[in-house]
mmCIF file of C-alpha atoms in Angstrom:
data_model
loop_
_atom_site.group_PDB
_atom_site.id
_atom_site.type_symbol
_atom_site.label_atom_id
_atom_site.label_comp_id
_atom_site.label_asym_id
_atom_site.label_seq_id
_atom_site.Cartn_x
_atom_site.Cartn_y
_atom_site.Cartn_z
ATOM 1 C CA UNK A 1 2.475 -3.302 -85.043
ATOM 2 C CA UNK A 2 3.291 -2.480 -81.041
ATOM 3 C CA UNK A 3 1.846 1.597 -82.315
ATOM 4 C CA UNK A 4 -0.861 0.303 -83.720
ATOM 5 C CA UNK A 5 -2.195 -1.997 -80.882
ATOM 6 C CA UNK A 6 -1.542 0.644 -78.566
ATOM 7 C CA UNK A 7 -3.554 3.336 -80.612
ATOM 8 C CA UNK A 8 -6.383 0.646 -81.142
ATOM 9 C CA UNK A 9 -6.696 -0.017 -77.436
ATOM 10 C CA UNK A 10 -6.525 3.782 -76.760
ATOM 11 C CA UNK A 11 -9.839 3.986 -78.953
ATOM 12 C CA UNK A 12 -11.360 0.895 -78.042
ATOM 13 C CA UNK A 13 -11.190 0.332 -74.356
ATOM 14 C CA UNK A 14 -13.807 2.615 -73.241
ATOM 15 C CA UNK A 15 -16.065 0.563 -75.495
ATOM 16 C CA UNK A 16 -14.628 -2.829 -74.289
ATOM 17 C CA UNK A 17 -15.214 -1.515 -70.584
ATOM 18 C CA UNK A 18 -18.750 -0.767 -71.468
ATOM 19 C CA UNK A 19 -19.859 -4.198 -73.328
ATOM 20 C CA UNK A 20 -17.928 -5.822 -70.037
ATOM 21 C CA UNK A 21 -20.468 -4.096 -67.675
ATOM 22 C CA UNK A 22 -23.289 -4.525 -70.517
ATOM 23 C CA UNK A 23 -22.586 -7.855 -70.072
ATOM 24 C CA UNK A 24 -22.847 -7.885 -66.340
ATOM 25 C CA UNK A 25 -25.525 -6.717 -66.194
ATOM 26 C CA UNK A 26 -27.427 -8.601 -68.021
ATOM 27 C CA UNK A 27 -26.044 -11.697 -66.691
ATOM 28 C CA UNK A 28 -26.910 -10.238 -62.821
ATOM 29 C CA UNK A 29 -30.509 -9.698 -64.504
ATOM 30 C CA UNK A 30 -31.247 -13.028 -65.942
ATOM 31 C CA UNK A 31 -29.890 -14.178 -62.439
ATOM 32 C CA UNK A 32 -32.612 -11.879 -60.263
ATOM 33 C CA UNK A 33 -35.082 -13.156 -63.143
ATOM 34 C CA UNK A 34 -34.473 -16.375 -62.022
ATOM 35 C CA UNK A 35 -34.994 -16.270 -58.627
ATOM 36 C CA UNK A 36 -37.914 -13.800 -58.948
ATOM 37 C CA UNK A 37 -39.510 -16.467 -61.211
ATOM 38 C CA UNK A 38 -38.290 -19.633 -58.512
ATOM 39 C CA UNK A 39 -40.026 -17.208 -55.491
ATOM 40 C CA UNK A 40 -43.252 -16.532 -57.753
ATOM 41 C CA UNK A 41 -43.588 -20.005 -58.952
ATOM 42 C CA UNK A 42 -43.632 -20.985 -55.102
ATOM 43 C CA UNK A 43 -45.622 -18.590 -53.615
ATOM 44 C CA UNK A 44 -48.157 -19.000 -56.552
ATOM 45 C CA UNK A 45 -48.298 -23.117 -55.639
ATOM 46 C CA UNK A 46 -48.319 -21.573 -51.700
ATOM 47 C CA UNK A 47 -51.681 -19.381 -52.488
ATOM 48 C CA UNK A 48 -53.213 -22.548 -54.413
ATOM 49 C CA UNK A 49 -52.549 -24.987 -51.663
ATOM 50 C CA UNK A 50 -53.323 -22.569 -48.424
ATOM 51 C CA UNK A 51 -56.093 -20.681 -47.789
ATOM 52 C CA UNK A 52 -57.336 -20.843 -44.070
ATOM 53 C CA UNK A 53 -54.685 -22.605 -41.799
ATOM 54 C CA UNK A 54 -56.678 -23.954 -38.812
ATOM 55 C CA UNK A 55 -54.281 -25.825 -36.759
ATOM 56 C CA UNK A 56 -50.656 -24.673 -36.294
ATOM 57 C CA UNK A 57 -48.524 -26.302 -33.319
ATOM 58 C CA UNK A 58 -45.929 -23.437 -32.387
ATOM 59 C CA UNK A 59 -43.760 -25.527 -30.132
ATOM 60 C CA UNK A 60 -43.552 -28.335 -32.975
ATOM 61 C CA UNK A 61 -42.877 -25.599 -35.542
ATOM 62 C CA UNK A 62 -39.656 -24.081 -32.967
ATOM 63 C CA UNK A 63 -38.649 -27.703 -31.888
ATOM 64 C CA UNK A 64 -38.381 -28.936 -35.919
ATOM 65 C CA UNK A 65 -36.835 -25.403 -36.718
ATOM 66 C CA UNK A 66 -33.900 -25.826 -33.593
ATOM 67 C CA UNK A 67 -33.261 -29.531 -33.905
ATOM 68 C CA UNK A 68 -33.014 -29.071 -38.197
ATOM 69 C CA UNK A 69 -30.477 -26.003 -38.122
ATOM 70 C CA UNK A 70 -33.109 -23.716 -40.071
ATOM 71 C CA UNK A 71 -31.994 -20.850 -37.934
ATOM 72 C CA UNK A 72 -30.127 -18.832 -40.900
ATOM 73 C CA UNK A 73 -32.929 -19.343 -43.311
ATOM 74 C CA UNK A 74 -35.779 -19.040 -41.447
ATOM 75 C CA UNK A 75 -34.253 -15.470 -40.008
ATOM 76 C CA UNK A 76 -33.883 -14.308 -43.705
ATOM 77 C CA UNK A 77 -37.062 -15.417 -44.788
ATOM 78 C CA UNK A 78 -38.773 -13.691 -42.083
ATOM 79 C CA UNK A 79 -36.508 -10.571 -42.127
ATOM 80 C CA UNK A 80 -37.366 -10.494 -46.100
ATOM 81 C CA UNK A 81 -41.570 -10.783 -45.489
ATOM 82 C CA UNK A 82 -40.981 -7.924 -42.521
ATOM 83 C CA UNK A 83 -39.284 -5.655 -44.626
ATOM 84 C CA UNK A 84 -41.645 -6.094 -47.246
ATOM 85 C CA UNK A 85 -44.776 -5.898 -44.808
ATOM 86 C CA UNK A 86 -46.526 -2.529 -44.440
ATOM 87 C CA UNK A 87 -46.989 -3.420 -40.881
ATOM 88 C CA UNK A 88 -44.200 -1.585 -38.914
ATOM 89 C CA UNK A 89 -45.600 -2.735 -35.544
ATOM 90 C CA UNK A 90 -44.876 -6.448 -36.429
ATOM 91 C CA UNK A 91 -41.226 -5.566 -37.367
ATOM 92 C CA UNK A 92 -40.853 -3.198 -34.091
ATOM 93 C CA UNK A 93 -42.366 -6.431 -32.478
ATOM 94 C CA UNK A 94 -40.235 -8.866 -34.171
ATOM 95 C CA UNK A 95 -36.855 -7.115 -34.219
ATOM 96 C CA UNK A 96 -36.722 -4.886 -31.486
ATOM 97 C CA UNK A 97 -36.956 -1.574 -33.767
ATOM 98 C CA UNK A 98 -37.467 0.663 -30.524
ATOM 99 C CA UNK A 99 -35.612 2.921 -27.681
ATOM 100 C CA UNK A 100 -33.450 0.020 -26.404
ATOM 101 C CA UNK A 101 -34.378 -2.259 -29.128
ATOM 102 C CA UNK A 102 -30.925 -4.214 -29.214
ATOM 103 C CA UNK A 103 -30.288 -7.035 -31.959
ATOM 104 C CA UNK A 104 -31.684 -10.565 -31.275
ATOM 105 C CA UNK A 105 -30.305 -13.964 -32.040
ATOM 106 C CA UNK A 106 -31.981 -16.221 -34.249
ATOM 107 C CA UNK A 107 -33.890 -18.068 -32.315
ATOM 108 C CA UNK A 108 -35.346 -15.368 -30.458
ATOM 109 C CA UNK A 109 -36.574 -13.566 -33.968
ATOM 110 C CA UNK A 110 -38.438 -16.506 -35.413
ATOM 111 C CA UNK A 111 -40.032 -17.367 -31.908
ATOM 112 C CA UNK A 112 -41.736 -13.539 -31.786
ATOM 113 C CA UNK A 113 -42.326 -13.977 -35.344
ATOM 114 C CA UNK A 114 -44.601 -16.873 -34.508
ATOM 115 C CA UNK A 115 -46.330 -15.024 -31.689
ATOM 116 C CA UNK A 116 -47.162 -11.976 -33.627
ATOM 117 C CA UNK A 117 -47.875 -12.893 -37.331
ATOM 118 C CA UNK A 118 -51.389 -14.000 -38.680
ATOM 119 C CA UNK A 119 -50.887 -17.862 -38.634
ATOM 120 C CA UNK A 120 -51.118 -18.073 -42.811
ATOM 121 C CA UNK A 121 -47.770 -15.621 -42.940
ATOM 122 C CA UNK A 122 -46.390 -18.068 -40.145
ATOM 123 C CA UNK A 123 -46.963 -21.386 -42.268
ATOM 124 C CA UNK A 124 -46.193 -19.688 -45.334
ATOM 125 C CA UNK A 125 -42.795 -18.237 -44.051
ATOM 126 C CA UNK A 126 -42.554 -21.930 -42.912
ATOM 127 C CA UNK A 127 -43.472 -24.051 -45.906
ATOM 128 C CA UNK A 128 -40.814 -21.524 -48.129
ATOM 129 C CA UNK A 129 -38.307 -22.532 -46.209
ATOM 130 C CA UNK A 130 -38.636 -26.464 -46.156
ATOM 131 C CA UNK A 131 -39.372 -26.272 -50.193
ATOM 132 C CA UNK A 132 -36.247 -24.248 -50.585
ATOM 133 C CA UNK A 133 -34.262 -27.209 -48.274
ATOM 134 C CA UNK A 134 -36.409 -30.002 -50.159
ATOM 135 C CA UNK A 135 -37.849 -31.541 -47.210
ATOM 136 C CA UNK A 136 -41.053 -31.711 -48.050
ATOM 137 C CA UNK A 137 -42.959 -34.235 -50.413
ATOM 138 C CA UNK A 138 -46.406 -33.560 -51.555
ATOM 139 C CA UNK A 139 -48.831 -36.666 -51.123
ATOM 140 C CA UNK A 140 -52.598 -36.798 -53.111
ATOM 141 C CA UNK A 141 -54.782 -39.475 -50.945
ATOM 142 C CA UNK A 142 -57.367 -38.226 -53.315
ATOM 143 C CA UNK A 143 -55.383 -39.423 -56.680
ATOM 144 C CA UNK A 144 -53.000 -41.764 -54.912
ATOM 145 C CA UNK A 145 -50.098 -39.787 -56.120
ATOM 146 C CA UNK A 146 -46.890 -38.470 -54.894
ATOM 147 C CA UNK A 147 -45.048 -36.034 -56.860
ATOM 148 C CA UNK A 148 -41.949 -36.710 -57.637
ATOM 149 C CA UNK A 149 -39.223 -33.700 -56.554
ATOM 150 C CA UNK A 150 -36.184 -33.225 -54.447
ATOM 151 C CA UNK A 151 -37.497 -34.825 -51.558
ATOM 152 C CA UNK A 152 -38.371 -37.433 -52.604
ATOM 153 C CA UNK A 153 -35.827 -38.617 -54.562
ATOM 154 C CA UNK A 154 -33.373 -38.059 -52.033
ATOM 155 C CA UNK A 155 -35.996 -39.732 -49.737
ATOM 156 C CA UNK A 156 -35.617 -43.108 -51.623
ATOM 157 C CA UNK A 157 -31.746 -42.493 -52.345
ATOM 158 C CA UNK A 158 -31.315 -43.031 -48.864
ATOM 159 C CA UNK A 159 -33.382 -46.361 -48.668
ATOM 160 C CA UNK A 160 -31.558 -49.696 -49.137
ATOM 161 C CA UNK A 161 -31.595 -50.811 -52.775
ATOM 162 C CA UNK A 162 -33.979 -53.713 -51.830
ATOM 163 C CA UNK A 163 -36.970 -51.065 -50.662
ATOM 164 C CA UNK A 164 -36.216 -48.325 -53.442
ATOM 165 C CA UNK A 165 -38.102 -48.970 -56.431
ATOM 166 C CA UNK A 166 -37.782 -46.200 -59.000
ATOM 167 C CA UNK A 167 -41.737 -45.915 -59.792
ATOM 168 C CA UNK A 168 -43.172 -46.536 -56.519
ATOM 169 C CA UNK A 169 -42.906 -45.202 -52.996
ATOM 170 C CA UNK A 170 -44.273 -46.481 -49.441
ATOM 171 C CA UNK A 171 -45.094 -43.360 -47.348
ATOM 172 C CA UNK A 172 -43.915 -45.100 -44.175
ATOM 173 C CA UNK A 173 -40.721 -44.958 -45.439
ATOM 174 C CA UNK A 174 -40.785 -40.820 -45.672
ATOM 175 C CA UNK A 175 -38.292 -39.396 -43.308
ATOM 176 C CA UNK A 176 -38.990 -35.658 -43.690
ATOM 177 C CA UNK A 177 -41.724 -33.424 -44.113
ATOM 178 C CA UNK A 178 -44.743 -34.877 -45.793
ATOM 179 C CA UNK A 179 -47.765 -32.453 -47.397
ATOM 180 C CA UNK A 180 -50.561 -34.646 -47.283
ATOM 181 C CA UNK A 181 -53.865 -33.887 -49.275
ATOM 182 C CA UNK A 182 -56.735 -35.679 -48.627
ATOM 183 C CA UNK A 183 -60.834 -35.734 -47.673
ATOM 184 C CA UNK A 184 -60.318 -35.962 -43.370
ATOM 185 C CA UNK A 185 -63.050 -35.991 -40.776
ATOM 186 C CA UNK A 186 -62.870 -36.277 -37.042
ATOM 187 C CA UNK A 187 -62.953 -38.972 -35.240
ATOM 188 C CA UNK A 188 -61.596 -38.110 -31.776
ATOM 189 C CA UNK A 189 -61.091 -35.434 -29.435
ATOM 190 C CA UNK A 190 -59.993 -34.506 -26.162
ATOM 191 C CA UNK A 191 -58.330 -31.407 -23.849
ATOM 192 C CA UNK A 192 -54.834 -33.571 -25.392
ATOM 193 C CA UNK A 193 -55.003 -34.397 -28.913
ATOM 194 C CA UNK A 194 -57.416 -34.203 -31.777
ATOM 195 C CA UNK A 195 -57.529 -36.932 -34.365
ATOM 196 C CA UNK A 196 -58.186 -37.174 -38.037
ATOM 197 C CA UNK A 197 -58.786 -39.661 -40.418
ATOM 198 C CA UNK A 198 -58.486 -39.817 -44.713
ATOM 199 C CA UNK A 199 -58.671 -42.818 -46.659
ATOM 200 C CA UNK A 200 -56.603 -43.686 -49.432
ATOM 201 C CA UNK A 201 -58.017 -42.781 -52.534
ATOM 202 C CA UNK A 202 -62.012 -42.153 -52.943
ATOM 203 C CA UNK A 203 -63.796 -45.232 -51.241
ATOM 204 C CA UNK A 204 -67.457 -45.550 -50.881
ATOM 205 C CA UNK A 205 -66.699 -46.815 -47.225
ATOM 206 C CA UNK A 206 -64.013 -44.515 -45.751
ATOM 207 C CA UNK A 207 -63.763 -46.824 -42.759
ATOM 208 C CA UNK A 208 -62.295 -49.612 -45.029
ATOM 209 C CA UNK A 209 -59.530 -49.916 -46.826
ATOM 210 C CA UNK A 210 -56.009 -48.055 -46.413
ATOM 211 C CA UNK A 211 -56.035 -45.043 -44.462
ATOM 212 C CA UNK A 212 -53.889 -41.596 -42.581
ATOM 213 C CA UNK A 213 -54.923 -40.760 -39.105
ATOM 214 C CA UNK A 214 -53.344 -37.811 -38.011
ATOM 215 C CA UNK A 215 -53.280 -36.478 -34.542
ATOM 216 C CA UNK A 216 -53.050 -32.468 -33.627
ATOM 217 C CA UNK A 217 -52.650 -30.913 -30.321
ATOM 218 C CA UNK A 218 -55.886 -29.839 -29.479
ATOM 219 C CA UNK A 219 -54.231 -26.602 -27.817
ATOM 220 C CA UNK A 220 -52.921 -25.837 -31.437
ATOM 221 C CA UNK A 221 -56.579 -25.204 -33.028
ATOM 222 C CA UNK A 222 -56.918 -21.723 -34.381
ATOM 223 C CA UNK A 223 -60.254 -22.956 -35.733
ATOM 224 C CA UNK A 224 -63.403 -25.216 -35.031
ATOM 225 C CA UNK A 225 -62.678 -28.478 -37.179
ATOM 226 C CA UNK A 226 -65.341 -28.191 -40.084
ATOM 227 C CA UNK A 227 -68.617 -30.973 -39.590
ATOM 228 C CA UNK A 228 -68.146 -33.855 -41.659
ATOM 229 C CA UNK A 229 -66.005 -34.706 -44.642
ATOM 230 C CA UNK A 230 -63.425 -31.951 -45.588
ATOM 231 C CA UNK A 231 -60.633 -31.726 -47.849
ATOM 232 C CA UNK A 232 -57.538 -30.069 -46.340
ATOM 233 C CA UNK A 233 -53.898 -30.903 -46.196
ATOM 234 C CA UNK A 234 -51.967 -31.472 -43.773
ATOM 235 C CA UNK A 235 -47.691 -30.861 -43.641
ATOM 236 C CA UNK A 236 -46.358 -32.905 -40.597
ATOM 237 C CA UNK A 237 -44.219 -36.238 -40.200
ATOM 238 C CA UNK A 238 -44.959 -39.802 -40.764
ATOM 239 C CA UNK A 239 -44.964 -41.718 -36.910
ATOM 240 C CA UNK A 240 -45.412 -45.414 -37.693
ATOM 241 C CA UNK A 241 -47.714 -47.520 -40.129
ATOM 242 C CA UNK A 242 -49.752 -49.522 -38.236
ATOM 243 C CA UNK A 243 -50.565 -53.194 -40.251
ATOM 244 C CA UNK A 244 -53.136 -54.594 -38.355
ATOM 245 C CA UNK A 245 -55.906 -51.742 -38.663
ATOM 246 C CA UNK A 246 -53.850 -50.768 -42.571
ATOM 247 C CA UNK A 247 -53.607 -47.195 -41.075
ATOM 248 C CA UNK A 248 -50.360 -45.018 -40.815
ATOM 249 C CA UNK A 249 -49.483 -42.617 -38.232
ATOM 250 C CA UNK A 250 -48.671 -39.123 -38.945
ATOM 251 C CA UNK A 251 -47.949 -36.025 -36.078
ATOM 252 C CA UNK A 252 -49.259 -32.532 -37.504
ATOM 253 C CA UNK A 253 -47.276 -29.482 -37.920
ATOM 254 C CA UNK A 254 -50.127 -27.383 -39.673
ATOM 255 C CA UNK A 255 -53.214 -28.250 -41.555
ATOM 256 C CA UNK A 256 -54.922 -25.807 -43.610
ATOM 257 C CA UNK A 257 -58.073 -25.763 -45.986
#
């Protein structure tokens, strides 16, 4: 019985040692599959929801990404859209790739990455990250809807039992990041701060009912605000509800149309 194993395993392990790697393989294919699908999916719902990005506050965008520890995945994300770019003067820029060059920290990398990259590759490098953390959840004004993912759910986990209910959620009580679509128009300005406003839903009378005002840093403006009504969204953080005029408060990151 012991000769025969041993001649059996003589024949067979080559074989064995072959469906083992076989098997590998596939499995580390299925796995880059995955993730190829999970970065396609997200950059597909990216392209949908962005198209020109007209405000963008750098100093809000560095102050969220110190204070949150994003330094490790912000670096990779960016590190992965240089190496992909074509543009070789934008990674030189970014990383140093010169006589002298050196190797930068962290914070130092995503900071010239700001300066340097078209403000759509800067929000989009962004917005990958914060889905991939779930930080973000996506608000409809329009349909009166938020969609239900990571964030939130883990936004309402965190709320006491009494203000939790499974099938409803108040948007004052949003701690992180909150993508906002809605129909805004101006309604202030100055050399500080440029406000918005969008009404809940679809009213005939925008100035009643519930509504979002949302104040930008005027400085931040890469583009005119349109005339009018417009429909953008805007990813920022929820500042206070305010009961009296049924309005609530929210600081912008980015808005784009």
């Amino acid at each position: 019985m012991g000769a025969f194993s041993e001649a059996w395993w003589d024949v067979w392990w080559p074989w064995m040692l072959l469906w083992l790697a076989t098997a590998a393989g596939a499995a580390a294919l299925l796995g880059a599959v995955f993730l190829w699908a999970v970065r396609r999916r997200r950059s597909r719902d990216r392209n949908l929801t962005f198209s020109i990005c007209f405000y963008l506050h750098d100093r809000s965008v560095m102050d969220h990404y110190q204070m949150r520890g994003y330094a490790a995945a912000l670096r990779k994300e960016v590190e992965q859209r240089t190496s992909d770019s074509k543009d070789g003067t934008i990674r030189a820029s970014v990383f140093g790739v010169s006589a002298g060059g050196g190797r930068r920290d962290n914070s130092e990398v995503v900071s010239k990455y700001l300066q340097v990259a078209e403000p759509i590759s800067v929000i989009g490098v962004i917005m990958d990250v914060l889905e991939a953390q779930d930080v973000i959840v996506h608000v409809d004004l329009v349909r009166q809807t938020v969609r239900r993912n990571a964030a939130l759910i883990n936004g309402l986990a965190a709320l006491p039992r009494s203000r939790s209910a499974p099938t409803t959620a108040r948007l004052r009580d949003i701690e992180d990041f909150v993508l906002i679509r809605g129909r805004f128009r101006k309604v202030g300005e100055s050399a500080e701060s440029t406000v918005l406003l969008a009404p809940y839903g679809d009213p005939d009378d925008p100035a009643r009912g519930p509504r979002v005002r949302v104040t930008c840093a005027t400085e931040g403006l890469r583009n005119e605000v349109p005339q009018g009504t417009f429909s953008a969204r805007c990813l920022g953080k929820v500042q206070d509800w305010n009961a009296e005029e049924a309005v609530l408060e929210v600081q912008a990151m980015a808005i784009f149309r």
